[in-house]
Tab-separated table of C-alpha atoms and ligand atoms in Angstrom:
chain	number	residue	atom	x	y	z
S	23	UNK	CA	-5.835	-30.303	10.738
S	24	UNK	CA	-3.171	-28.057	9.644
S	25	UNK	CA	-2.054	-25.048	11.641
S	26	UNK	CA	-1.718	-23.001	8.081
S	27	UNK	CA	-3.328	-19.993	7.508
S	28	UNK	CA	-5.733	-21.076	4.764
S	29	UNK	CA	-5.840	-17.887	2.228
S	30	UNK	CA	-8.310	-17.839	-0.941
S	31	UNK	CA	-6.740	-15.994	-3.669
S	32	UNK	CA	-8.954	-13.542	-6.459
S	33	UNK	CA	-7.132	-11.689	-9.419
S	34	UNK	CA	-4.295	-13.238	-11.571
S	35	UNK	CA	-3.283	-9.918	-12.535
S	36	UNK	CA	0.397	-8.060	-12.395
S	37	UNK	CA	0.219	-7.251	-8.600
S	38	UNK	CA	-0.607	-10.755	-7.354
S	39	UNK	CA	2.278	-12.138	-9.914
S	40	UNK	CA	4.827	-9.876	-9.544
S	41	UNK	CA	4.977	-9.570	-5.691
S	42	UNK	CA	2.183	-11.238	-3.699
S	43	UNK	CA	1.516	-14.568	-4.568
S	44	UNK	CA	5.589	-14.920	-4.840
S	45	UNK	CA	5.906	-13.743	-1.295
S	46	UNK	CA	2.754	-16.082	0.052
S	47	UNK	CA	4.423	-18.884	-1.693
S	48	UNK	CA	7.616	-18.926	0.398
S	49	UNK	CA	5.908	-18.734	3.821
S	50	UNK	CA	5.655	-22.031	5.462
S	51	UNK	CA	2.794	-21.305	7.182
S	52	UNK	CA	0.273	-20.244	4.558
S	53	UNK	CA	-1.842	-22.168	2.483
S	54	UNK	CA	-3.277	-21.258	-1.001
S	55	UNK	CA	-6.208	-22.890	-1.321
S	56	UNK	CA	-7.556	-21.148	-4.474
S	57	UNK	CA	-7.346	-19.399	-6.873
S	58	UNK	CA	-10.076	-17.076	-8.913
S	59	UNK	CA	-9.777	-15.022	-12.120
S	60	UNK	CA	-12.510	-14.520	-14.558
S	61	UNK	CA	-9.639	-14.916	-17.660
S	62	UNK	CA	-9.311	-18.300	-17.658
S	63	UNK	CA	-5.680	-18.280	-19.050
S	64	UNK	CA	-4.283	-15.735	-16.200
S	65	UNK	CA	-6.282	-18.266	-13.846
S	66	UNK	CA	-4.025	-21.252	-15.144
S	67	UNK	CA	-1.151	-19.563	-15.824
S	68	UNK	CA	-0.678	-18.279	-12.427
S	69	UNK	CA	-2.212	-21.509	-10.836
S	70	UNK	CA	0.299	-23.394	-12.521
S	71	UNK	CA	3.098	-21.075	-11.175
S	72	UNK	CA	2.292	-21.430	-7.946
S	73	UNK	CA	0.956	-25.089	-7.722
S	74	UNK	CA	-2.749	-23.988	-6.382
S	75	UNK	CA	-5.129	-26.963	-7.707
S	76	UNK	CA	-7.817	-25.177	-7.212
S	77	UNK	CA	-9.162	-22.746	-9.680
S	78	UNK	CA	-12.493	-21.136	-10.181
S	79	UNK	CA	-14.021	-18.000	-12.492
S	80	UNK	CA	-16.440	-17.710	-9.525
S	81	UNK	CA	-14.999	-16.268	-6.261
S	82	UNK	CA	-18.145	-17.033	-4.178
S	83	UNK	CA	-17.836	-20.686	-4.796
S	84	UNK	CA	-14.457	-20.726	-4.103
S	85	UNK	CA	-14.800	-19.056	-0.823
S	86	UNK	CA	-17.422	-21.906	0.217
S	87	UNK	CA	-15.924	-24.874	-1.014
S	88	UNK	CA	-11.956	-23.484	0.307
S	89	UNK	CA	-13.392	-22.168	3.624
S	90	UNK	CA	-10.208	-19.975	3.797
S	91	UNK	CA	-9.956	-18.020	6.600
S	92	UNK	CA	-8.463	-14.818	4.544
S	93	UNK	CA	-9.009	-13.486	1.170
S	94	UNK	CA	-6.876	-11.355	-0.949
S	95	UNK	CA	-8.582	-9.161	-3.255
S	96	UNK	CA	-6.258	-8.213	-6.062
S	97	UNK	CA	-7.568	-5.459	-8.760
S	98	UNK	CA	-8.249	-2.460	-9.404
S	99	UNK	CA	-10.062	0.220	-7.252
S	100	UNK	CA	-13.591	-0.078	-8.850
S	101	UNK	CA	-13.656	-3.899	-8.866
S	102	UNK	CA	-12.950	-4.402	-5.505
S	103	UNK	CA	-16.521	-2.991	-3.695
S	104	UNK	CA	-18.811	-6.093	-4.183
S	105	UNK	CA	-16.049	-8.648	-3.289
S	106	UNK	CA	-14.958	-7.266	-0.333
S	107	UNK	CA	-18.640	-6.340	1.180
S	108	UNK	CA	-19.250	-10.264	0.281
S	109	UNK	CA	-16.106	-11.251	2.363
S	110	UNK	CA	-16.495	-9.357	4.910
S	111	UNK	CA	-20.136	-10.400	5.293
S	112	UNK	CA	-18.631	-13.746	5.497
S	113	UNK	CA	-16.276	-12.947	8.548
S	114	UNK	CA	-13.211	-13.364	6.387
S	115	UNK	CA	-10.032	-11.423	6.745
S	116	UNK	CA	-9.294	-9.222	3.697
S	117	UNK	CA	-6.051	-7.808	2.313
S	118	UNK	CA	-6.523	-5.479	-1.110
S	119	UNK	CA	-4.026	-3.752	-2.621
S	120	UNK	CA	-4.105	0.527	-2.926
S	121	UNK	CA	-6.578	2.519	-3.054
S	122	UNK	CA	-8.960	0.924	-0.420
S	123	UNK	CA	-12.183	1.584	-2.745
S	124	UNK	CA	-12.463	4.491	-5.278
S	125	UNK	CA	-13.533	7.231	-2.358
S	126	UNK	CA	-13.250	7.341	1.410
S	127	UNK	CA	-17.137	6.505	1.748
S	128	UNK	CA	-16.291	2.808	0.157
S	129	UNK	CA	-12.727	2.672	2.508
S	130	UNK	CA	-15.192	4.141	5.712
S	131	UNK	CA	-18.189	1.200	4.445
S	132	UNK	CA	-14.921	-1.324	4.229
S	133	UNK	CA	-14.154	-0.191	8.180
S	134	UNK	CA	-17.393	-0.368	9.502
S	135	UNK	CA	-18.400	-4.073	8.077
S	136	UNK	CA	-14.998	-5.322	9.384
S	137	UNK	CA	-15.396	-4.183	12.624
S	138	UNK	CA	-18.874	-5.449	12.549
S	139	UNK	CA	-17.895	-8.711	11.399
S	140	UNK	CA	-14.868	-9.191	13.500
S	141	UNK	CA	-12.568	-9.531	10.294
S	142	UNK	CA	-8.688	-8.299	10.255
S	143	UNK	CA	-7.965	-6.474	7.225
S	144	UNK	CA	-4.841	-5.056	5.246
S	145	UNK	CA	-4.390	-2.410	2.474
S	146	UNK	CA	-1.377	-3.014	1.024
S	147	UNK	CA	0.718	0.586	1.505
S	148	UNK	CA	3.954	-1.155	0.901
S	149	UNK	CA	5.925	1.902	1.665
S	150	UNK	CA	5.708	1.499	5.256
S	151	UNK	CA	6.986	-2.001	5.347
S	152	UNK	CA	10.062	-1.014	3.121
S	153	UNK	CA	13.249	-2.176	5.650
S	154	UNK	CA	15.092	0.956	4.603
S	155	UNK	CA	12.807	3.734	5.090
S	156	UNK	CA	11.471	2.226	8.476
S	157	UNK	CA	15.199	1.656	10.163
S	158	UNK	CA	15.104	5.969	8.955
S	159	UNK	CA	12.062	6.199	10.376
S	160	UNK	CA	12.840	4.779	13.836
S	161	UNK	CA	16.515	5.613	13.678
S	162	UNK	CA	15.233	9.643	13.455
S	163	UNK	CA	12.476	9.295	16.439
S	164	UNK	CA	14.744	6.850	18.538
S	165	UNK	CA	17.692	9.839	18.138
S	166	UNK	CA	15.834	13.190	17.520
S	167	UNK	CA	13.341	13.144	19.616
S	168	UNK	CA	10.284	12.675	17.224
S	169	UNK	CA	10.287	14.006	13.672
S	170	UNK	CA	9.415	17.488	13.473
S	171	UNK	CA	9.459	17.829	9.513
S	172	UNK	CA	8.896	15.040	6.512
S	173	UNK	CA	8.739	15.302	2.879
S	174	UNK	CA	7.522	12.668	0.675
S	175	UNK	CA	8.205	13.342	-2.927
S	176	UNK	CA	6.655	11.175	-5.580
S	177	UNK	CA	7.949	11.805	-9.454
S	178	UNK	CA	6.612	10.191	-13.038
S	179	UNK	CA	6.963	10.993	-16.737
S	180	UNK	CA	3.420	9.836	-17.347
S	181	UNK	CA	3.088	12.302	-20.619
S	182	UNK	CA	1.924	9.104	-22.995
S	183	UNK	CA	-0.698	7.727	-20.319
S	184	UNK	CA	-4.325	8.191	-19.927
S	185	UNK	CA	-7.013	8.977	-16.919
S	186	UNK	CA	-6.535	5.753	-14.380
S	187	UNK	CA	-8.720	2.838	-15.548
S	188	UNK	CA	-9.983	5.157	-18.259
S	189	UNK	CA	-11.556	7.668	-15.373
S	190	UNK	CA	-12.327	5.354	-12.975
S	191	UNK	CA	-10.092	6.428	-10.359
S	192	UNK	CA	-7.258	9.565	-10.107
S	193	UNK	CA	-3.648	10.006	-10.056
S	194	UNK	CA	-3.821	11.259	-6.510
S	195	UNK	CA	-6.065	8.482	-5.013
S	196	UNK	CA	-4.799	5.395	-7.057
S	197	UNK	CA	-1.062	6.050	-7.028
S	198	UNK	CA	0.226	9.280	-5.349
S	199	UNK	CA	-1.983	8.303	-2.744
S	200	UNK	CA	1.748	6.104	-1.379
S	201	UNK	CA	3.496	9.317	-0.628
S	202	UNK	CA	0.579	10.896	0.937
S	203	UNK	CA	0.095	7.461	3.369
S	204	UNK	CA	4.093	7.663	4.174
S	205	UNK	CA	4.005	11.149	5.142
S	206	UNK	CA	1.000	9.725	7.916
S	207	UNK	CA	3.787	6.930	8.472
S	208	UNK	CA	6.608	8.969	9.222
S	209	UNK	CA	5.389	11.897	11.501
S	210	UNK	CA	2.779	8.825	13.329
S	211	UNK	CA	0.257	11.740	13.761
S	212	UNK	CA	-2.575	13.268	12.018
S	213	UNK	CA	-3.055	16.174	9.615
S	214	UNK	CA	-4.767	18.932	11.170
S	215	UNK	CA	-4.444	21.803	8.459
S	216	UNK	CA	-3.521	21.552	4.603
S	217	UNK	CA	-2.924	23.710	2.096
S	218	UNK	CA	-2.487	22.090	-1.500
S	219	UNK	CA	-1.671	22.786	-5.081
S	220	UNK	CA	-3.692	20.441	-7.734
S	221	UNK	CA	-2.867	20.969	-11.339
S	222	UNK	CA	-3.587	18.893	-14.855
S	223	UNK	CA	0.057	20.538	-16.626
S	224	UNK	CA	-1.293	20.267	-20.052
S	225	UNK	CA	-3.600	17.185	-19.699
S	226	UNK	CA	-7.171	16.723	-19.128
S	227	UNK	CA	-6.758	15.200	-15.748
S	228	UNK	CA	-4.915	16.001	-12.422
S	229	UNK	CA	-1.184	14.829	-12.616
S	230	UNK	CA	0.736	17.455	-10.602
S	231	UNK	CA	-0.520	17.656	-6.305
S	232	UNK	CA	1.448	19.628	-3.714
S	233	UNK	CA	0.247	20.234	-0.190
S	234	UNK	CA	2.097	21.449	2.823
S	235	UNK	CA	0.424	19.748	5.845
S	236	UNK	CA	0.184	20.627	9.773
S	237	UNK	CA	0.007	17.069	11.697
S	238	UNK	CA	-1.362	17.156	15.038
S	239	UNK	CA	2.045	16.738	16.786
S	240	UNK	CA	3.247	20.220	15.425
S	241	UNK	CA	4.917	18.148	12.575
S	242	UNK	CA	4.993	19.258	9.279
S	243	UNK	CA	4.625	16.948	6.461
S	244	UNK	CA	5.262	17.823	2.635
S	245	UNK	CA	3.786	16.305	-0.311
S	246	UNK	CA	5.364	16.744	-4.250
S	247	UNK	CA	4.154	14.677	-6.582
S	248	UNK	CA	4.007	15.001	-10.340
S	249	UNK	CA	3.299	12.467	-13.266
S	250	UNK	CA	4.643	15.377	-15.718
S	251	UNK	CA	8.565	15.241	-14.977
S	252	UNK	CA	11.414	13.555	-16.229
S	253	UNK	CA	10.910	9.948	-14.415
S	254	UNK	CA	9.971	7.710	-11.783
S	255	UNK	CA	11.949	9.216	-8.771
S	256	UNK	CA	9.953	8.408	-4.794
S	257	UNK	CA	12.448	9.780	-2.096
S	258	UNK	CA	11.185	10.312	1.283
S	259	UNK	CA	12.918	12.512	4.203
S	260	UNK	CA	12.840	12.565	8.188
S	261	UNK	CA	13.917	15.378	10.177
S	262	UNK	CA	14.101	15.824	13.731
S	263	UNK	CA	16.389	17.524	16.580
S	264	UNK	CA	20.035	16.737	15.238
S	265	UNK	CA	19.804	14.007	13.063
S	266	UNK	CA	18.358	13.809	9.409
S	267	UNK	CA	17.416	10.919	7.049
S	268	UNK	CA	17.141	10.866	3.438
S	269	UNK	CA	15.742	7.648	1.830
S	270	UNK	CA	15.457	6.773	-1.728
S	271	UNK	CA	14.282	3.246	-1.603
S	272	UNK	CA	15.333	2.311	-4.659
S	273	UNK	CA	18.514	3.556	-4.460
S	274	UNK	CA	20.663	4.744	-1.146
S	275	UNK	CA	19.550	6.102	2.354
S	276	UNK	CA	22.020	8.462	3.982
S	277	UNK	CA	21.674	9.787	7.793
S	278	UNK	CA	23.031	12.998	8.497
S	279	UNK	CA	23.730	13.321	12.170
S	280	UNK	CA	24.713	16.345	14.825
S	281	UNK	CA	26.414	18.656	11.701
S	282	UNK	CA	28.472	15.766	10.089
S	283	UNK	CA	27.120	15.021	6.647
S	284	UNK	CA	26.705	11.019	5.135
S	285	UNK	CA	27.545	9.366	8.765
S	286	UNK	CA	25.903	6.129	7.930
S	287	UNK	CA	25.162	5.149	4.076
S	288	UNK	CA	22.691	2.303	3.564
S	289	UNK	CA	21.610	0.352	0.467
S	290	UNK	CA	17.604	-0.817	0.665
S	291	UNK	CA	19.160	-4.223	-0.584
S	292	UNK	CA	21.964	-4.355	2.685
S	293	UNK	CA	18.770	-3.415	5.191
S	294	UNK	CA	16.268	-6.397	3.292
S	295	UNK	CA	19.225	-8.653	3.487
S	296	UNK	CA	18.154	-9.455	-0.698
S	297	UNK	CA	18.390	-8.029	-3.680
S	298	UNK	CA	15.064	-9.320	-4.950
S	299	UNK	CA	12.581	-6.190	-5.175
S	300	UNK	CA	9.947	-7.639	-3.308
S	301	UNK	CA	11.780	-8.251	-0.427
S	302	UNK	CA	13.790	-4.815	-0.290
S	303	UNK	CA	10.993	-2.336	-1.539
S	304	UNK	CA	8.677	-3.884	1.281
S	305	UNK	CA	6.431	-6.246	-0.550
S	306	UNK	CA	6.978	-9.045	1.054
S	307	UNK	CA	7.326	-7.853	4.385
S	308	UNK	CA	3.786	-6.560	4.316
S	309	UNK	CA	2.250	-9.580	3.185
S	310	UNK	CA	4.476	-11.293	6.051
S	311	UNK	CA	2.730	-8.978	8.661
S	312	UNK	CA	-0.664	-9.746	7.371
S	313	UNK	CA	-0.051	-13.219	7.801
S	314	UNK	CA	1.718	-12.528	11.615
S	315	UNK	CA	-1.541	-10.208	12.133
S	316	UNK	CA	-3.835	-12.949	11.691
S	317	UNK	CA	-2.269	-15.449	13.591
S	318	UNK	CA	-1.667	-12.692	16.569
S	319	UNK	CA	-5.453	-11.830	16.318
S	320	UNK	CA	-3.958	-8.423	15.950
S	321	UNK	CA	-5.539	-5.764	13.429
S	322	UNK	CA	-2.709	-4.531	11.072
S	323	UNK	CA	-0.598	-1.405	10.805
S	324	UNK	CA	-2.710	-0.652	7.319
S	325	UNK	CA	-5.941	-1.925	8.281
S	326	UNK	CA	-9.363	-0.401	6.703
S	327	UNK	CA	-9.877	2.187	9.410
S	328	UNK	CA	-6.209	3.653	9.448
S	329	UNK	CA	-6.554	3.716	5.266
S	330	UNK	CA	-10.051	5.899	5.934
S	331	UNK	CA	-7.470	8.361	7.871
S	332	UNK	CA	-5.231	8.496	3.908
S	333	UNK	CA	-7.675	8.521	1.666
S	334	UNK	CA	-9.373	11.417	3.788
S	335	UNK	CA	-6.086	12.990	3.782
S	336	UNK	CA	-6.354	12.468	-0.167
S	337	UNK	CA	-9.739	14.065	-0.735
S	338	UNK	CA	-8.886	17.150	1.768
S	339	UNK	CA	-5.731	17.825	-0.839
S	340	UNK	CA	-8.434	18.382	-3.605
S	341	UNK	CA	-10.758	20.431	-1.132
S	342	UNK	CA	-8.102	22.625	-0.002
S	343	UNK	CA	-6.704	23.156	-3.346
S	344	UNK	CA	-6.059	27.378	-3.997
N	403	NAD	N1	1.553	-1.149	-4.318
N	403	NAD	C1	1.997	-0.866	-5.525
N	403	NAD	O1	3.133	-0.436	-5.669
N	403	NAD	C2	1.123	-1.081	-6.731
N	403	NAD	C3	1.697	-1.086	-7.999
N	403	NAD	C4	0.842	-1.315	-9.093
N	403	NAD	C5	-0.516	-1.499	-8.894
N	403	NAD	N2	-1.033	-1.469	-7.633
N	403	NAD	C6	-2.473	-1.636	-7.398
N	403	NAD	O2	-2.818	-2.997	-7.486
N	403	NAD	C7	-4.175	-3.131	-7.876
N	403	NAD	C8	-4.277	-4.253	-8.868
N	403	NAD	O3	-3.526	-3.910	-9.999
N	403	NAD	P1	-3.031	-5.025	-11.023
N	403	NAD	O4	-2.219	-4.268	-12.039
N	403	NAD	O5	-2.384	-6.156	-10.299
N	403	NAD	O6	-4.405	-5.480	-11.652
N	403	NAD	P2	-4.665	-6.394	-12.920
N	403	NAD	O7	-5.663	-5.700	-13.755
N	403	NAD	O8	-3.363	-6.818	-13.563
N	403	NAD	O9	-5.290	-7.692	-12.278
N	403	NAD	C9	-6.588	-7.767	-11.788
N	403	NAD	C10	-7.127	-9.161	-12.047
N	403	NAD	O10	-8.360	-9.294	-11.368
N	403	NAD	C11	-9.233	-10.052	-12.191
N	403	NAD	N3	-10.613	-9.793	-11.797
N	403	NAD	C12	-11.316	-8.643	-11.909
N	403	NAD	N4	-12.575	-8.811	-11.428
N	403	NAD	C13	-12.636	-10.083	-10.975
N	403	NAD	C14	-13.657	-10.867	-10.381
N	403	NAD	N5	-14.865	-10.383	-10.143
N	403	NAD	N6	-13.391	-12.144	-10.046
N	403	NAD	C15	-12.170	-12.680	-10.293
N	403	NAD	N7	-11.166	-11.993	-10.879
N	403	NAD	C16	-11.395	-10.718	-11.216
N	403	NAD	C17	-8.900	-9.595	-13.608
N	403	NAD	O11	-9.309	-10.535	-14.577
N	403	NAD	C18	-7.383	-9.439	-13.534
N	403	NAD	O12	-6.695	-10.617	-13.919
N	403	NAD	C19	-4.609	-1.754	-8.409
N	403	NAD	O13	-5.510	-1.154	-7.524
N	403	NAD	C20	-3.339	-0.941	-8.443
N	403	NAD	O14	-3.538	0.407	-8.064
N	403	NAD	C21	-0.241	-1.283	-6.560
């Protein structure tokens, strides 16, 4: 018997193409077993491209003839609730992309049948496994103290698009919801007070959310997002006693340190050690730790209950809007 992790695959969609299945693919000790789409031609297609000879339209009877011992769950928000209760019923470890269901009650269900069941799970916040911003993150608490002040800013020109999934899930919880889970990363503590800005700017849906945020270290964390600017800019920053980061992860990190301005300049590509996006911008590095998780019988960084504690964090924004 192989020592691979055996890992059942559903959705053939942009996600699992673009960054998942191409990270899986290169670890050694992972096995795709299947695949599942209901579109038969994404199903092939991205069989094909990753050599899985398995494919099915129906995920159940993939999971029981594979007999994976993980599942990833690739689509959007308000497909994900009936295949993940069904996997978790079934004692399988689960890794879904953002948002972990299309409310906390659905990410709080998630928790509770996983813990029930004894299954590791993942939601796939790739902004904490970005190399950059975590050697900032560490290199900040290692050197000033603990970080005392954060800002996660979060910037699109979305004027042509529509509602999410035509109204099935919100700005805030399906996208902006990655600055709002790296603030959590960065200050490692827990918002005890918030006081938030949530605006439409011209459309008929939310695309603008501010919030200034009290953590229960004494940190304070802010949030400025927009979908109604002039384009996609996500910069994060890290304060604490004498030494500052400022991290644009698709770009340049700079660390200002004890008054001297620019004293170490780092490229997210030089920390990854590639130039390939998925490695650099933390894709595959969270897919690796999913993977390490599982054989470690370890629950991961993201797991369900710690993505309850964001998309909480997300719905107190909209309650605590003036
Ligand atoms: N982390 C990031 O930076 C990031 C970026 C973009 C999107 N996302 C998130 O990724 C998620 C997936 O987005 P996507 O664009 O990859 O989705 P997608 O729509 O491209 O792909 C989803 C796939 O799932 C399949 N599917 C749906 N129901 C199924 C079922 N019952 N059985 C089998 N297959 C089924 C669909 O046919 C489709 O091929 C979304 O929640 C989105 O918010 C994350």
């Amino acid at each position: 018997m192989s020592d691979k992790i055996r890992v059942a695959l559903i959705g053939a969609g942009g996600m699992a193409n673009s960054v998942h299945y191409p990270s899986l693919a290169e670890f050694d000790d992972v096995e795709m077993v299947g695949l599942c789409d209901l579109i038969e031609e994404k199903l092939n297609a991205t069989a094909d491209r990753f050599g899985i000879e398995r494919r099915y339209t129906d995920y159940k009877k993939m999971i029981e003839e594979t007999a994976p011992q993980a599942v990833y769950v690739l689509m959007p928000p308000h497909h994900l609730h009936d295949i993940v209760v069904w996997c978790l019923r079934r004692k399988l470890h689960v890794f879904i992309e953002k948002p972990p269901g299309v409310h906390a009650e659905q990410t709080r269900q998630f928790a509770h049948l996983a813990e029930q069941n004894g299954c590791l799970t993942m939601v796939a916040f790739n902004r904490r496994f970005i190399p950059v911003l975590r050697y900032c993150r560490d290199r900040v608490r290692a050197e000033g103290g603990w970080i005392h002040q954060a800002v996660a800013c979060f910037y699109k020109d979305y004027r042509a698009g529509g509602p999410y999934y035509d109204g099935a899930s919100d700005v805030l919880t399906c996208d902006a919801i990655h600055a709002v889970d790296a603030l959590r990363f960065m200050v490692g503590a827990e918002a005890v007070k918030v006081a938030s800005s949530v605006r439409k700017l011209t459309r008929h849906f939310d695309t603008s959310f501010n919030a200034l945020i009290e953590f229960d270290t004494g940190a304070v964390g802010v949030l400025l997002t927009s979908w109604m600017v002039g384009g996609r800019v996500h910069t994060f920053e890290m304060h604490g006693f004498g030494i500052s980061a400022f991290c644009d992860a698709d770009r340049e990190a700079v660390i200002h340190k004890d008054d001297q301005l620019r004293v170490e300049e780092l490229t997210p590509w030089g920390v990854a050690g590639s130039e390939e996006r998925h490695k650099y911008y933390g894709f595959w590095h969270e897919n690796r730790h999913f993977i390490d998780s599982i054989k470690a019988n370890q629950e991961p960084e993201t797991c369900f209950p710690d993505a309850v504690r964001t998309m909480e964090l997300v719905e107190r924004i909209y309650r605590e809007a003036w």
